[in-house]
Tab-separated table of C-alpha atoms in Angstrom:
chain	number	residue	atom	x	y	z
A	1	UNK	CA	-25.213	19.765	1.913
A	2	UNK	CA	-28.570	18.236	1.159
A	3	UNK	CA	-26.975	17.337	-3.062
A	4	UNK	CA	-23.525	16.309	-1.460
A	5	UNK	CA	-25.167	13.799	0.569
A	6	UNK	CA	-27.615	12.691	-1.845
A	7	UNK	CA	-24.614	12.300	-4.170
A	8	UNK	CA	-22.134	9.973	-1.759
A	9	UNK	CA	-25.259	8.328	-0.256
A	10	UNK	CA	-25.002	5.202	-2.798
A	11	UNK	CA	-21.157	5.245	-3.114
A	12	UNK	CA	-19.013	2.705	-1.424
A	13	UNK	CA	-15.097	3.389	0.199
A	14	UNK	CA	-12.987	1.384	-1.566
A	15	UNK	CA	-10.106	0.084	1.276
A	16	UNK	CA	-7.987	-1.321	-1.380
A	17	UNK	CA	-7.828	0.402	-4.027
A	18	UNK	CA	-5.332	-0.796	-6.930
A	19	UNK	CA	-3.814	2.579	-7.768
A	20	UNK	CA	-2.012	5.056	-5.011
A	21	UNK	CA	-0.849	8.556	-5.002
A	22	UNK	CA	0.492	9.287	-1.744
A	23	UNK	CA	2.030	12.807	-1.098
A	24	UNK	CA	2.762	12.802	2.707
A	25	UNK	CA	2.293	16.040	4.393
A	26	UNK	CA	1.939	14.706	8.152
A	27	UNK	CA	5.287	13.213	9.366
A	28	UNK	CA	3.187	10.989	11.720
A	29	UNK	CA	1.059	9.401	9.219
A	30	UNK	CA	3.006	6.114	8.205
A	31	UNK	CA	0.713	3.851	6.411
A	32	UNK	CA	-1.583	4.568	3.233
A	33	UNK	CA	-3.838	2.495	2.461
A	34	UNK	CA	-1.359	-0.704	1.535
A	35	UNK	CA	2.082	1.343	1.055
A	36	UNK	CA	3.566	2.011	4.803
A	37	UNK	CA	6.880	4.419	5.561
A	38	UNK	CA	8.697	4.180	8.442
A	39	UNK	CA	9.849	7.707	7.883
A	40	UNK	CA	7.858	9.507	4.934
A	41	UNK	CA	9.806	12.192	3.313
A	42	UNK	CA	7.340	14.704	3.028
A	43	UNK	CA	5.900	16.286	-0.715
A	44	UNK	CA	7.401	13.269	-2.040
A	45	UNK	CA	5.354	11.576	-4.541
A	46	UNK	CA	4.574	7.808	-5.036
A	47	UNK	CA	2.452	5.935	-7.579
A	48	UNK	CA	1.807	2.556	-6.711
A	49	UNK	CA	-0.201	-0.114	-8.522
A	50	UNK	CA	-1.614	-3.414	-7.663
A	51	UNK	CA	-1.683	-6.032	-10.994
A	52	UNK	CA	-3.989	-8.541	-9.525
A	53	UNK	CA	-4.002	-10.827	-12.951
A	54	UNK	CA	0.151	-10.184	-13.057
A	55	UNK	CA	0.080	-10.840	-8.845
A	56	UNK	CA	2.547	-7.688	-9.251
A	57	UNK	CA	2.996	-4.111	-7.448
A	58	UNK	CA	4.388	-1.360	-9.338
A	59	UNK	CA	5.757	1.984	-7.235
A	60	UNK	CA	7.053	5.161	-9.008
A	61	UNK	CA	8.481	7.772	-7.617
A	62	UNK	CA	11.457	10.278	-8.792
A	63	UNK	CA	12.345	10.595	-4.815
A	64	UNK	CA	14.206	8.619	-2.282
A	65	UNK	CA	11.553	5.758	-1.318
A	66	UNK	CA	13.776	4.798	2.138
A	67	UNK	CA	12.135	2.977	4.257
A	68	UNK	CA	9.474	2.323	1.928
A	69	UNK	CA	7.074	-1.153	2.091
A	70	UNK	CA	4.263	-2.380	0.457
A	71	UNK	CA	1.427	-4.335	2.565
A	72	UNK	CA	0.442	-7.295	1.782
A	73	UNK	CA	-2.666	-9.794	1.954
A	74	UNK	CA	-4.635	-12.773	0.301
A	75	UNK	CA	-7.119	-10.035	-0.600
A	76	UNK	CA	-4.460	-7.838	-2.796
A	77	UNK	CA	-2.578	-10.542	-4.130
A	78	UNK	CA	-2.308	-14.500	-4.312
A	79	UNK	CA	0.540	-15.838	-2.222
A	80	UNK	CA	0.010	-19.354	-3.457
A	81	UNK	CA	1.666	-17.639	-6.770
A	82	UNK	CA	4.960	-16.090	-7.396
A	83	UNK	CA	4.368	-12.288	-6.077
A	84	UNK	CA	6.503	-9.572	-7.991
A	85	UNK	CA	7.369	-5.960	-6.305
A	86	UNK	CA	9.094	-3.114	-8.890
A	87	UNK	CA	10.073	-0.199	-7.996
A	88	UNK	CA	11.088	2.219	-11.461
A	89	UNK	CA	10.199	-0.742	-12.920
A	90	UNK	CA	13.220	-2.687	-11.578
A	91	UNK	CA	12.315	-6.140	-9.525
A	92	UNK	CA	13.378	-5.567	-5.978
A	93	UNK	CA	11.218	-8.579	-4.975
A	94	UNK	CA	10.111	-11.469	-6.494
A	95	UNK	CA	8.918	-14.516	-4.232
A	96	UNK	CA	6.280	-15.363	-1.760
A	97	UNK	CA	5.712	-12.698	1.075
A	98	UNK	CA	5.787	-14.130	4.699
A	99	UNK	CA	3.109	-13.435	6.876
A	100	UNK	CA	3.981	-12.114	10.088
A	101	UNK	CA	2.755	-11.002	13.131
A	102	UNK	CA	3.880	-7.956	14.006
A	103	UNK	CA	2.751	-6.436	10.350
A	104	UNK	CA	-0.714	-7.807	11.830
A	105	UNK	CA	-0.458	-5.848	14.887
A	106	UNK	CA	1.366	-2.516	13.078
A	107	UNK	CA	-1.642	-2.590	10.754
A	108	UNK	CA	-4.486	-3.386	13.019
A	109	UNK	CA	-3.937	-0.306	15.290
A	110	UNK	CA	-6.138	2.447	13.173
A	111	UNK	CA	-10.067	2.554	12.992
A	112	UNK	CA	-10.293	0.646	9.891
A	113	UNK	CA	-10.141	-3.157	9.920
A	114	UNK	CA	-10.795	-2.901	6.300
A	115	UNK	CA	-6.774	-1.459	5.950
A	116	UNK	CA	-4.920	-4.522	8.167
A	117	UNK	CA	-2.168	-6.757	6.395
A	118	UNK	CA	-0.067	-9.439	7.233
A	119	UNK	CA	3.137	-9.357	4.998
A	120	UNK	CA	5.724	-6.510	4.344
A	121	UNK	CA	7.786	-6.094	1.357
A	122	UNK	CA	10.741	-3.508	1.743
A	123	UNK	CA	10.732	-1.046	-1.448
A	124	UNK	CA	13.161	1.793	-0.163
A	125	UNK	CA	16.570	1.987	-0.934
């Protein structure tokens, strides 16, 4: 335990990072990192992908994605731009996400302050 710890010691958790893979295995567990699911269908696989220089979010996945959304802040992207969402690489949004809320308060719930948005973009079919 003594070279694990001395290995981690000098790393640092990246809360938003700009690739996902998200499997979901615990039906209760809605939100990953920035993607949330109101009902995750579980083994499913998604790859998502923040362009920060593109202000774009790319999400793959050969399964159903209902219910699907991608969180949103200033930190991730630049809502004073044009924001882009694609899902199979077809634009299912392209505007500026609206802050709201309850997203705020749905997000600000866990233990990590580091993980709390403010817009949600629907992705699911």
């Amino acid at each position: 335990t003594t070279d694990f710890l001395a290995r981690v010691a000098d790393r640092r958790r990246d809360a938003r990072p700009e690739k996902l893979v998200w499997q979901p295995v615990l039906d209760w567990k809605r939100q990953f990192y920035w993607l949330w699911w109101d009902e995750p269908l579980r083994n499913a696989i998604v790859v998502a992908e923040l362009d920060r220089e593109a202000n774009e979010v790319r999400v793959e996945s050969e399964q159903s994605l209902k219910g699907l959304s991608v969180l949103l802040d200033e930190q991730l992207l630049d809502f004073s731009r044009e924001v882009v969402v694609r899902v199979n690489g077809a634009v299912c949004f392209r505007g500026t996400p609206r802050p709201s809320l309850a997203v705020l308060l749905a997000t600000s719930g866990g233990v990590d302050a580091a993980r709390t948005y403010v817009a949600r973009v629907p992705v699911g079919d």
